[in-house]
CSV table of C-alpha atoms and ligand atoms in Angstrom, one decimal:
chain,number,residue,atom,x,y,z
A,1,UNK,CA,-17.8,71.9,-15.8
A,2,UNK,CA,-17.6,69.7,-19.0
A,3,UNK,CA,-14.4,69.9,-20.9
A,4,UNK,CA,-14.6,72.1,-24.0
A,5,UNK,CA,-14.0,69.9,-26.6
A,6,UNK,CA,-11.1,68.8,-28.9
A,7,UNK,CA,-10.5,71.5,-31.5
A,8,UNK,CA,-11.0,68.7,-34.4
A,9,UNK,CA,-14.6,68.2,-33.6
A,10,UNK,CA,-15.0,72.1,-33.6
A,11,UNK,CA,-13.7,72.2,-36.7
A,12,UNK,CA,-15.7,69.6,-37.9
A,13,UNK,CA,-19.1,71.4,-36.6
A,14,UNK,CA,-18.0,74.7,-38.4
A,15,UNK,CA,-17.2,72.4,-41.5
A,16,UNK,CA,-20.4,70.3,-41.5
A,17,UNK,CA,-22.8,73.3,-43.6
A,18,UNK,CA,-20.2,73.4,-46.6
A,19,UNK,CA,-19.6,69.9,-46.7
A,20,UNK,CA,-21.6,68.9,-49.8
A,21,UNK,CA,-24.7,66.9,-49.3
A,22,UNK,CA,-24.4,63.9,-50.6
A,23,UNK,CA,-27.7,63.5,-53.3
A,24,UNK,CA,-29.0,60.3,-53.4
A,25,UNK,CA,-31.0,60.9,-56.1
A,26,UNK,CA,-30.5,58.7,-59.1
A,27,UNK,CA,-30.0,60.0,-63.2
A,28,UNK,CA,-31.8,60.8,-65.8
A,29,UNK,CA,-30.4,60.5,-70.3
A,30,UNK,CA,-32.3,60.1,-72.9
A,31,UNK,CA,-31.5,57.5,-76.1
A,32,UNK,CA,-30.9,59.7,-78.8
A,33,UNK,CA,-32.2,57.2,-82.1
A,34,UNK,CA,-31.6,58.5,-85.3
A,35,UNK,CA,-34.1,55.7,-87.6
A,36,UNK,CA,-35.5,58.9,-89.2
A,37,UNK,CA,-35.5,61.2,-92.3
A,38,UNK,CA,-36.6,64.1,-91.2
A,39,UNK,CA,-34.5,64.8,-87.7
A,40,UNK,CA,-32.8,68.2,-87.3
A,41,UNK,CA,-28.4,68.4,-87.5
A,42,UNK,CA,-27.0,67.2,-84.2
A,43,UNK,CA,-25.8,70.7,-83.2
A,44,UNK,CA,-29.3,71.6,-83.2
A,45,UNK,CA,-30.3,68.5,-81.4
A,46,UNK,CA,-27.3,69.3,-78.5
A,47,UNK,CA,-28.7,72.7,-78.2
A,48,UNK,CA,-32.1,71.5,-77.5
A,49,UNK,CA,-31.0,68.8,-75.1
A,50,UNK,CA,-28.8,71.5,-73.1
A,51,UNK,CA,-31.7,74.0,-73.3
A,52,UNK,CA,-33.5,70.9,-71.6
A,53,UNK,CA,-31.4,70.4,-69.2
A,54,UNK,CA,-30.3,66.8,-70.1
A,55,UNK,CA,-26.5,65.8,-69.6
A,56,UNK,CA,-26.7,62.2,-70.6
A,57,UNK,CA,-27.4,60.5,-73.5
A,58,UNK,CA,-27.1,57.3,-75.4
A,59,UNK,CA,-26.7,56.5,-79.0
A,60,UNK,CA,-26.9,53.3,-80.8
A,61,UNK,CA,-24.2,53.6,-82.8
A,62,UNK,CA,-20.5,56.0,-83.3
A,63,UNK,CA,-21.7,58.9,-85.1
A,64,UNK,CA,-19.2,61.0,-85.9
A,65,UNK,CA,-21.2,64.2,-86.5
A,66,UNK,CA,-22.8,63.2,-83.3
A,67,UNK,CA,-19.9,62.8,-81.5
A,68,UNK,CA,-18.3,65.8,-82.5
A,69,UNK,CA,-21.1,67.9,-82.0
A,70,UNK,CA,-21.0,66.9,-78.5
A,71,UNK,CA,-17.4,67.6,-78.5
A,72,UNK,CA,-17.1,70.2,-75.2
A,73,UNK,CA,-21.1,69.9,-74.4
A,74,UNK,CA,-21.0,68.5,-70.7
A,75,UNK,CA,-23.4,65.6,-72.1
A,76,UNK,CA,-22.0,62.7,-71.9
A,77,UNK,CA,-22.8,59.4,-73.9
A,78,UNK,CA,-23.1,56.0,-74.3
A,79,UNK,CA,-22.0,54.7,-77.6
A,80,UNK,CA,-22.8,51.5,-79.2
A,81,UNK,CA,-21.2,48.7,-81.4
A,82,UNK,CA,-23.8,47.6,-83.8
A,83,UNK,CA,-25.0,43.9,-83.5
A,84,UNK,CA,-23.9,43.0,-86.7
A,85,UNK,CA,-19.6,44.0,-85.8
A,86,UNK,CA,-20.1,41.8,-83.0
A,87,UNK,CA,-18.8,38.6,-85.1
A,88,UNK,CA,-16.0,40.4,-86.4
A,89,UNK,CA,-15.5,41.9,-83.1
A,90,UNK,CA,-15.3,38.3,-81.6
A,91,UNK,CA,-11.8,37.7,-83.6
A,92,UNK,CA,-9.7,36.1,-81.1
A,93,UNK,CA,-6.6,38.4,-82.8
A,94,UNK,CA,-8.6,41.7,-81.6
A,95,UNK,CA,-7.6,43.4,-85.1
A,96,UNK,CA,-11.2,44.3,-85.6
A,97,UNK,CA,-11.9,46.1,-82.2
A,98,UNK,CA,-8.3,47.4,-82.2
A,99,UNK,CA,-9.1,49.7,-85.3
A,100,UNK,CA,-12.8,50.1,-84.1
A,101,UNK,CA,-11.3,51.8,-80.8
A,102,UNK,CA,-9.0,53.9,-82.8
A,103,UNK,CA,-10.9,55.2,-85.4
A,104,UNK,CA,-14.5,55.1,-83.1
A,105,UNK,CA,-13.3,56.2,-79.6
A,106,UNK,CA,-10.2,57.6,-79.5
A,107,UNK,CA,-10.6,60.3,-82.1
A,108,UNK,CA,-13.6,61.8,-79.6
A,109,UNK,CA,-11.5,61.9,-76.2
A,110,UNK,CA,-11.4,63.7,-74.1
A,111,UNK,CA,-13.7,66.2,-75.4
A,112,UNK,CA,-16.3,64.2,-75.8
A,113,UNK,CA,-17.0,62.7,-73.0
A,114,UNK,CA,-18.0,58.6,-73.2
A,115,UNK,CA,-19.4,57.1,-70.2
A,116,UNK,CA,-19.6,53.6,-71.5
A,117,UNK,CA,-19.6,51.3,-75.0
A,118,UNK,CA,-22.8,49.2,-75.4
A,119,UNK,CA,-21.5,46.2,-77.1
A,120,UNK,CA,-24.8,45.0,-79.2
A,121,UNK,CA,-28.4,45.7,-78.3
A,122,UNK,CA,-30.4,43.3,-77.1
A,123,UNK,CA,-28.2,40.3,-78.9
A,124,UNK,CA,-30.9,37.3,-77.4
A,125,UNK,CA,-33.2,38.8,-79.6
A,126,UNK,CA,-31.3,39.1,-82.7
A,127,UNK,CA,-32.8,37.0,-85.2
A,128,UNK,CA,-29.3,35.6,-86.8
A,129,UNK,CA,-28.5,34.2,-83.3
A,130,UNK,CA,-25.1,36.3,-82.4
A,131,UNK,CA,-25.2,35.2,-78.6
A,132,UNK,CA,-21.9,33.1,-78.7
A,133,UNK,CA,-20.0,36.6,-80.2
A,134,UNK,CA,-21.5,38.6,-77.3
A,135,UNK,CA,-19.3,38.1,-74.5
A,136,UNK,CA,-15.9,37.6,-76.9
A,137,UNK,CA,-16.6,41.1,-78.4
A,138,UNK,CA,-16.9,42.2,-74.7
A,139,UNK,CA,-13.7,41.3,-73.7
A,140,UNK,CA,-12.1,42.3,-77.2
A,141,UNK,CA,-13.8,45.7,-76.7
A,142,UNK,CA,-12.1,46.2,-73.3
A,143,UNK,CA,-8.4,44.8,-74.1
A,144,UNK,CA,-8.4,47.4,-77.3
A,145,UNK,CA,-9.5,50.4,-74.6
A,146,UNK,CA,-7.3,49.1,-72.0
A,147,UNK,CA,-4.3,49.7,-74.9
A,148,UNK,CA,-4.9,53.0,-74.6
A,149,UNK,CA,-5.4,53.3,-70.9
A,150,UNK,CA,-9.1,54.2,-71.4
A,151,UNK,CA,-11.1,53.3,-68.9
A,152,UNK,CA,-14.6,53.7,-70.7
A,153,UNK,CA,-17.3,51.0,-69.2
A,154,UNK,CA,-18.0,48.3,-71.8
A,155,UNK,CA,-21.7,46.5,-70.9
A,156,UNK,CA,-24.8,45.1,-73.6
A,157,UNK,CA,-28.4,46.2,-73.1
A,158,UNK,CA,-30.0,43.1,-72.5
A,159,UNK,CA,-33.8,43.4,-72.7
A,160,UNK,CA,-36.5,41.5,-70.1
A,161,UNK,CA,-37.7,38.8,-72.5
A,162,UNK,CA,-33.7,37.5,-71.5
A,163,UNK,CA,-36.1,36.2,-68.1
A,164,UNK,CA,-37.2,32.9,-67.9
A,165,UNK,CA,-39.9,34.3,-65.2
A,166,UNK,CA,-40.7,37.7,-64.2
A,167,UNK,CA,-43.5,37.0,-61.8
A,168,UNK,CA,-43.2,37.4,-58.6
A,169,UNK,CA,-40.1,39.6,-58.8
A,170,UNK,CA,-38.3,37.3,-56.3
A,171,UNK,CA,-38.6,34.4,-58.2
A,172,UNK,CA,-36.9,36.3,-60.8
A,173,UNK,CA,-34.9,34.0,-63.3
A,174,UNK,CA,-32.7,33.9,-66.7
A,175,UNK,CA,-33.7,31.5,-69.0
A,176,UNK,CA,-31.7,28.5,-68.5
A,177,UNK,CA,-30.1,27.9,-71.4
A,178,UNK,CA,-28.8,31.5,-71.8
A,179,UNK,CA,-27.2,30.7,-68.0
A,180,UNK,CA,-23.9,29.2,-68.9
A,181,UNK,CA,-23.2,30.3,-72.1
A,182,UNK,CA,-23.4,33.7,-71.7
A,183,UNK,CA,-25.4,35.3,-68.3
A,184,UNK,CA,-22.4,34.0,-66.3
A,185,UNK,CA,-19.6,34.8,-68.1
A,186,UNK,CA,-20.7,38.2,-68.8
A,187,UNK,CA,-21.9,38.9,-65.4
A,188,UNK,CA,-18.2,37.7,-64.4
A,189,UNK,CA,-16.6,40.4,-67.1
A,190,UNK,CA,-18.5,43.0,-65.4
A,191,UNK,CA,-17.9,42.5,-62.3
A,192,UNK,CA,-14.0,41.9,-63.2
A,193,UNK,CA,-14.1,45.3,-64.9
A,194,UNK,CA,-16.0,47.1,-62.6
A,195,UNK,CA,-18.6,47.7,-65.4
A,196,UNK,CA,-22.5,47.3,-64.8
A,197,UNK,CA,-25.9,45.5,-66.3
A,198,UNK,CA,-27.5,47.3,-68.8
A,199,UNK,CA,-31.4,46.6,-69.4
A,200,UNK,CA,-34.2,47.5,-71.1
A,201,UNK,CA,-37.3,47.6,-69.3
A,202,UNK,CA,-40.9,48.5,-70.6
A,203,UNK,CA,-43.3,48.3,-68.6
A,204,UNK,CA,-45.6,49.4,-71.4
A,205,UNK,CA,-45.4,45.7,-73.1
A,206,UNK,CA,-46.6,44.3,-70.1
A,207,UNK,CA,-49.5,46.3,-69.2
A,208,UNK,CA,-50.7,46.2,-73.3
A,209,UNK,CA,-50.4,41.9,-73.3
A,210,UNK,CA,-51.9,41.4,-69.7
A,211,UNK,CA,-54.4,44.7,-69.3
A,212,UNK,CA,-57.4,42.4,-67.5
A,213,UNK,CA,-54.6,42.0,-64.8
A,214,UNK,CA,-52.3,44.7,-64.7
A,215,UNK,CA,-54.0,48.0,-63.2
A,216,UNK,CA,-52.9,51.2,-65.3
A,217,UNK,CA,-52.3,53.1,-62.4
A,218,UNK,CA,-49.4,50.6,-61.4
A,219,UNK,CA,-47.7,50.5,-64.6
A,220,UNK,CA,-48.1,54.6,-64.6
A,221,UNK,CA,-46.3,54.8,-61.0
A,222,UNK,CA,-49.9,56.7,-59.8
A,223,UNK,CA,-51.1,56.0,-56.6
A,224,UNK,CA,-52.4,52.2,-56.5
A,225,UNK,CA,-52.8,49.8,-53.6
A,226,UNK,CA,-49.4,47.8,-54.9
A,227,UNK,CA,-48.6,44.2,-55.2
A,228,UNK,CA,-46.9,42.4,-52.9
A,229,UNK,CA,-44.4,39.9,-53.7
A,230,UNK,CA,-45.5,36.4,-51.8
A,231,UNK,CA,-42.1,35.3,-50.6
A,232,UNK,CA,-40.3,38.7,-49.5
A,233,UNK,CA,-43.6,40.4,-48.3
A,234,UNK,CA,-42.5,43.6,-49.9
A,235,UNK,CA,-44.9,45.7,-51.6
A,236,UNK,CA,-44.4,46.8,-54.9
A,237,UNK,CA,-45.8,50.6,-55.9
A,238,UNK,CA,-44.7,50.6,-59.3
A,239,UNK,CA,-44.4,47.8,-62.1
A,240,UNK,CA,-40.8,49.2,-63.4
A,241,UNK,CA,-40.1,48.6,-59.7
A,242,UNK,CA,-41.2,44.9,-59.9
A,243,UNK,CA,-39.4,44.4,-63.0
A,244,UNK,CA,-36.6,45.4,-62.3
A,245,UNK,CA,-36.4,43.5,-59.2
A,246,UNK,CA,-36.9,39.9,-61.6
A,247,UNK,CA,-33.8,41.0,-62.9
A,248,UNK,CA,-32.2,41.9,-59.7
A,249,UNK,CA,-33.3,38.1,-58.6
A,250,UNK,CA,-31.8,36.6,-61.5
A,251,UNK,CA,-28.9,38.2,-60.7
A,252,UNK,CA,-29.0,37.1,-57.1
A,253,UNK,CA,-29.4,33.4,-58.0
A,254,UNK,CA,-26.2,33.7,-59.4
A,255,UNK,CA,-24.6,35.1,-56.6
A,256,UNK,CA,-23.5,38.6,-58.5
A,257,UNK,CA,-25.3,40.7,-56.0
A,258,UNK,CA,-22.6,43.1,-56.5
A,259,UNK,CA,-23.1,43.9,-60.3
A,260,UNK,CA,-24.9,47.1,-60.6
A,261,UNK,CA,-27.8,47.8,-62.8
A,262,UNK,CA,-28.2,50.7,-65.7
A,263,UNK,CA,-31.4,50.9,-67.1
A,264,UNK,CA,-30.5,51.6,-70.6
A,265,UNK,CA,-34.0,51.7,-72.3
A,266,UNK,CA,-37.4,52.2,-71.1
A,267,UNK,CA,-40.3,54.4,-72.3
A,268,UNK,CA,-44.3,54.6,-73.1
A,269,UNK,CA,-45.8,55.4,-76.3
A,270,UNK,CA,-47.5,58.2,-77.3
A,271,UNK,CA,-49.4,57.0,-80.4
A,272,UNK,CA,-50.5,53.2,-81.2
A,273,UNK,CA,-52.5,51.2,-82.9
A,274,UNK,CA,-56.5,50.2,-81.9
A,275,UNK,CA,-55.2,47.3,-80.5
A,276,UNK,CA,-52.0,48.7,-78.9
A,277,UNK,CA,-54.1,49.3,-75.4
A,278,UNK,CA,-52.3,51.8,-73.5
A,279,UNK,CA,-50.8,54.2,-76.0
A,280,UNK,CA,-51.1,57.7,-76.2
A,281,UNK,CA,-50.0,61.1,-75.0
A,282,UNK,CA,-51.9,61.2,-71.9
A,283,UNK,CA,-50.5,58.1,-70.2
A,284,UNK,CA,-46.5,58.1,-72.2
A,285,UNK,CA,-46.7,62.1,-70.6
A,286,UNK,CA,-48.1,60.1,-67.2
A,287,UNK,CA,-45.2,57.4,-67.1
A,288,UNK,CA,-42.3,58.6,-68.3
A,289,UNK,CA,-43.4,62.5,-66.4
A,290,UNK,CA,-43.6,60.2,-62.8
A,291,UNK,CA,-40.4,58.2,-63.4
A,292,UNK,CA,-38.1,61.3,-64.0
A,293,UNK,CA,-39.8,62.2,-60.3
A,294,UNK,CA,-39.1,59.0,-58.7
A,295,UNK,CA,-35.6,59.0,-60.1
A,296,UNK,CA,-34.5,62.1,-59.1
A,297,UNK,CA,-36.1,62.0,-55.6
A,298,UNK,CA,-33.7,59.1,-54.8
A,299,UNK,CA,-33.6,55.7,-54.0
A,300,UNK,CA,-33.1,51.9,-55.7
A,301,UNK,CA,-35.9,49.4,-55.8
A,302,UNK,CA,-37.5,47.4,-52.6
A,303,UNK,CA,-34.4,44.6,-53.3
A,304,UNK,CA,-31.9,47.1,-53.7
A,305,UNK,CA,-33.0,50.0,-51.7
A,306,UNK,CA,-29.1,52.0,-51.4
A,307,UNK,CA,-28.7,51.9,-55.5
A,308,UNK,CA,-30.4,55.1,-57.0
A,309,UNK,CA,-31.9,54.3,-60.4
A,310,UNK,CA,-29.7,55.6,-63.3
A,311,UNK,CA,-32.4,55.4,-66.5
A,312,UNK,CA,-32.0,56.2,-70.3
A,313,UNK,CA,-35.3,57.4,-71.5
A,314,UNK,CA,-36.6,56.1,-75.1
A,315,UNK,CA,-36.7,58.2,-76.4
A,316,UNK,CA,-35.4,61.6,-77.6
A,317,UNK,CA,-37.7,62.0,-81.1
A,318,UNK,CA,-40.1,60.0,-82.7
A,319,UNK,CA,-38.5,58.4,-85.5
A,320,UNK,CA,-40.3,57.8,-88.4
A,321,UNK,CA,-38.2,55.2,-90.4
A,322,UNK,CA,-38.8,52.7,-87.6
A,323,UNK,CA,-40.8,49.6,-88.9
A,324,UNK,CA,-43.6,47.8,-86.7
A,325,UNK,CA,-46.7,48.8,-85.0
A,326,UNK,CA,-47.8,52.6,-84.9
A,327,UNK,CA,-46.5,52.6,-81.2
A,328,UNK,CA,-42.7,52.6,-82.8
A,329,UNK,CA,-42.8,55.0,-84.2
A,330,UNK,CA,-43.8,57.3,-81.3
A,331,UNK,CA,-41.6,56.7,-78.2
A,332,UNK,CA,-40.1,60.3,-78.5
A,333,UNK,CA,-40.7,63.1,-76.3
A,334,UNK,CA,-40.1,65.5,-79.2
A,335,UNK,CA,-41.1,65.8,-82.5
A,336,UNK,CA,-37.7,66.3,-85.2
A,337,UNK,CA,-39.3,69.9,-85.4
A,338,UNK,CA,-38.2,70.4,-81.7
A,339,UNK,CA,-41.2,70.5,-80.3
A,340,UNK,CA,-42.7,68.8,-77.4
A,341,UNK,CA,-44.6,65.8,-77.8
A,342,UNK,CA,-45.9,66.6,-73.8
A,343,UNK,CA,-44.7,68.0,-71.3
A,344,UNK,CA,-41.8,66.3,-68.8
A,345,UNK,CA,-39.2,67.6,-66.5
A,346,UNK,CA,-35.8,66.2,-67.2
A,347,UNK,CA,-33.2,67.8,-64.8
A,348,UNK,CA,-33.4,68.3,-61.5
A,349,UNK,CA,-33.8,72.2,-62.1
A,350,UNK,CA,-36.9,71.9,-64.4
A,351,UNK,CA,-38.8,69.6,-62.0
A,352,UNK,CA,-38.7,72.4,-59.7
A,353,UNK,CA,-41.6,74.1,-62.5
A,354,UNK,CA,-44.0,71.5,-62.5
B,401,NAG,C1,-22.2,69.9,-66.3
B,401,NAG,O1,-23.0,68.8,-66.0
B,401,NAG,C2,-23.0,68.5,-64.6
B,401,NAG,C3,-23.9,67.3,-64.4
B,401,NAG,O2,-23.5,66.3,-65.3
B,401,NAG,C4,-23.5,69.7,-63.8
B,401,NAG,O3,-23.4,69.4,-62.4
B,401,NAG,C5,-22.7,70.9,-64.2
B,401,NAG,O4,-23.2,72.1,-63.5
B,401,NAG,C6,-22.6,71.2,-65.6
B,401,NAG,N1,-21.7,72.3,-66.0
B,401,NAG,C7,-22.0,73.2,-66.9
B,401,NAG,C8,-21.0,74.2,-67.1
B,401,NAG,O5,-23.1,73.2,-67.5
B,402,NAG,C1,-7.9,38.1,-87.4
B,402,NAG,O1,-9.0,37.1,-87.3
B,402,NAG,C2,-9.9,37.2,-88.4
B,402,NAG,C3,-11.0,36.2,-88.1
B,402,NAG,O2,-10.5,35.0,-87.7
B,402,NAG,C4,-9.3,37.1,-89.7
B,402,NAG,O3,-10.3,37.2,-90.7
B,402,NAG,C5,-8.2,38.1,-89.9
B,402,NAG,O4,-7.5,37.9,-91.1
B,402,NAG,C6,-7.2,38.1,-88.7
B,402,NAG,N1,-6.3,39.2,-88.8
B,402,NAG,C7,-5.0,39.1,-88.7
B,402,NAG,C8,-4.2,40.4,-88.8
B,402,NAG,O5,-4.5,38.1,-88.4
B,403,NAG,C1,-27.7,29.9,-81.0
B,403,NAG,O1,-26.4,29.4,-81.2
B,403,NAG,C2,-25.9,28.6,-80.1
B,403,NAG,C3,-24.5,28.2,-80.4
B,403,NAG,O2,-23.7,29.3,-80.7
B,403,NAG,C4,-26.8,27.4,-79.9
B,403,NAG,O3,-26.3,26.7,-78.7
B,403,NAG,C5,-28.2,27.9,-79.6
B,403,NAG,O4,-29.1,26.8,-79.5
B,403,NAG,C6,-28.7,28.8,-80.7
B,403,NAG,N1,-29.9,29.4,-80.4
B,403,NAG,C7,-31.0,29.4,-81.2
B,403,NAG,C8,-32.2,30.1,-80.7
B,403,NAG,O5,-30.9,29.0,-82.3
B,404,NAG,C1,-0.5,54.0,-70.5
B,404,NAG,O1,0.0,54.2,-69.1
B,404,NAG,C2,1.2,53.7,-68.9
B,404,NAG,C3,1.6,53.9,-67.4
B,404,NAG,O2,1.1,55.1,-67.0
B,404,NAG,C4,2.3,54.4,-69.8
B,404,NAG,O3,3.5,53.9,-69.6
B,404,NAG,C5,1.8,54.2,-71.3
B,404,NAG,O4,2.7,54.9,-72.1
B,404,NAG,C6,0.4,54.6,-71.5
B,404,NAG,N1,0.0,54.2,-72.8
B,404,NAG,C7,-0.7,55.0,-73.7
B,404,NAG,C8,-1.0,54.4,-75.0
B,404,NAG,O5,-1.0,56.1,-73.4
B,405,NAG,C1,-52.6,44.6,-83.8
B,405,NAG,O1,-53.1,44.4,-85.1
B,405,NAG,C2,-52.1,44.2,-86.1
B,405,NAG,C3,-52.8,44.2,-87.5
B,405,NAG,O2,-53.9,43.4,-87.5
B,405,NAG,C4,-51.3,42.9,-85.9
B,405,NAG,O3,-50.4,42.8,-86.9
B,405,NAG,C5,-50.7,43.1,-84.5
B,405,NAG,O4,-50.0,41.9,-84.2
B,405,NAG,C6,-51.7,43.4,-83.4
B,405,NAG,N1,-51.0,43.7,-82.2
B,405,NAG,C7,-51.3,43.3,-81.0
B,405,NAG,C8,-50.5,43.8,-79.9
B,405,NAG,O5,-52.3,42.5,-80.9
């Protein structure tokens, strides 16, 4: 006769259907821009985002009708530093981001609840060449929070064209002379802080610049036969996928496997010009409809299979102050009039109605 067994692993049995299950599926927030004249108040825009079902969101600046408004929402935000504080933030004396995290942060917690500071946006790519502030303002930011025991994430979006090569995602790279000035030393903060990479990730550029090569259905995460990468062997189902692991190659070759990835930005237009191949509402509904799937089912790319993707959508409206092509002007899911665009699940509880 077999011994019963040890009252702890009974207990444990009885315990195992209310322990919770751990969901491995990743997040879903949505960049709120404001470049528009015609957007409603932000406590309409909050009730619209809860009445979607969206708990994260990002800003790109320190709003303060934004931030109040969100004041006891259960959304929580990323707020930003503008590029153009980011020399002043640089100060070696911290005066500047001492007062910033006073008058911008502090008056906002803990009812508001902010999940991280973006420090710039894309700062490679500003024209008046602010990359030497970048990592400076960084630390700055994060000594001024630290004063005030805060423990609120400080990172900078950095967009793709930050690669050197993209193509085949394991020969991912950063462009070299971005490497030691600034790659390293802010990959270091973040790991130092326990912070993360934020990028920004479209797909959509891609596709419209290299359409005779790229099939749609791969940059639309619809069945495709995939691509596989010639020095790992794995196969590639989605182009986000394959971008995403250039970066996470880049990272590698630095040996900061352990820095997590955000993907702070990344979205399809729905409108464009003749020339802007790709646009419209059919294939933004399409891409941005199929990545709120594969998010929320779970799961981190071929190179980082255990980390669940945690993606900012771009973006909440259409914003029609933005200047460029058509396509700019038409990332948003809704119109300012609260209306949808097209239709896409964004919580885990709509999904189940499509
Ligand atoms: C608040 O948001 C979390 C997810 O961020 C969700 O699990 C929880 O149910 C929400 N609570 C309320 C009261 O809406
Ligand atoms: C801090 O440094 C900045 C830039 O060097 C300077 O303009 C400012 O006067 C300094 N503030 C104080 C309080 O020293
Ligand atoms: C930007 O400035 C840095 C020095 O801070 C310099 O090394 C770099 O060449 C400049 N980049 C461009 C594109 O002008
Ligand atoms: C920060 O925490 C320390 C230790 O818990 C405490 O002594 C200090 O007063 C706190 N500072 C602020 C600004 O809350
Ligand atoms: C599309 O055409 C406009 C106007 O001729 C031009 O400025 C723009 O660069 C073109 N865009 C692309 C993606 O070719």
């Amino acid at each position: 006769m077999a011994a019963p067994p040890p009252p702890y692993i009974i207990s444990l049995i009885l315990l195992l259907p209310f322990l919770p299950v751990a969901f491995s599926g990743g997040t879903i927030g949505l960049n709120y821009g404001r470049i528009a004249d015609n957007l409603p108040d932000p406590t309409q825009v909050i009730q619209l985002l809860i009445s979607n079902g969206v708990t994260r969101i990002k800003l790109f600046d320190t709003d303060p009708t934004v931030l109040n408004a969100l004041s006891n929402s259960n959304i929580s935000v990323i707020v930003a530093l503008p590029n153009q504080n980011l020399p002043s933030a640089a100060a070696e004396n911290q005066t500047y981001t001492d007062t910033w995290v006073q008058s911008n942060i502090l008056p906002y917690i803990p009812t508001t609840t902010i999940d991280a500071i973006a420090v710039g946006n894309e700062v490679f790519t500003d024209p008046n060449n602010i990359t030497s502030f970048l990592v400076p303002a960084m630390k700055n930011i994060h000594a001024s929070l630290i004063k005030h025991n805060l423990t609120i994430k400080v990172s900078s979006p950095v967009a793709l064209c930050a690669l050197d090569n993209s193509y085949p995602s394991s020969a991912g790279s950063f462009k070299p002379e971005l490497i030691e000035p600034v790659i390293k030393p802010m990959l270091s903060f973040l790991r130092d802080t326990e912070s993360y990479i934020m990028v920004n990730v479209y797909p959509y550029f891609a596709y419209q610049a290299n359409t005779d090569t790229i099939p749609l259905d791969y940059a639309l995460f619809r069945n495709n036969a995939g691509v596989t990468d010639p020095n790992t062997g794995m196969v590639y189902k989605s182009l986000l996928d394959a971008q995403l692991d250039a970066v996470n190659s880049a990272i590698s070759a630095l040996q900061f496997d352990d820095v997590k990835m955000v993907v702070t930005e990344t979205g399809w237009p729905s409108v464009g010009d003749l020339n802007e191949s790709g646009a419209g509402a059919d294939n933004a509904a399409q891409y941005n409809g199929n990545l709120v799937r594969r998010v929320l089912a779970g799961g981190g790319t071929p190179l980082r299979p255990n980390d669940p993707l945690n993606v900012y959508l771009f973006a909440l409206f259409n914003e029609d102050q933005k200047p460029g092509p058509t396509s700019e002007r038409n990332y948003g899911l809704f119109y300012p009039d609260g209306q949808k665009v097209y239709d896409v699940p964004l919580s885990v509880t709509a999904l189940n109605y499509y």
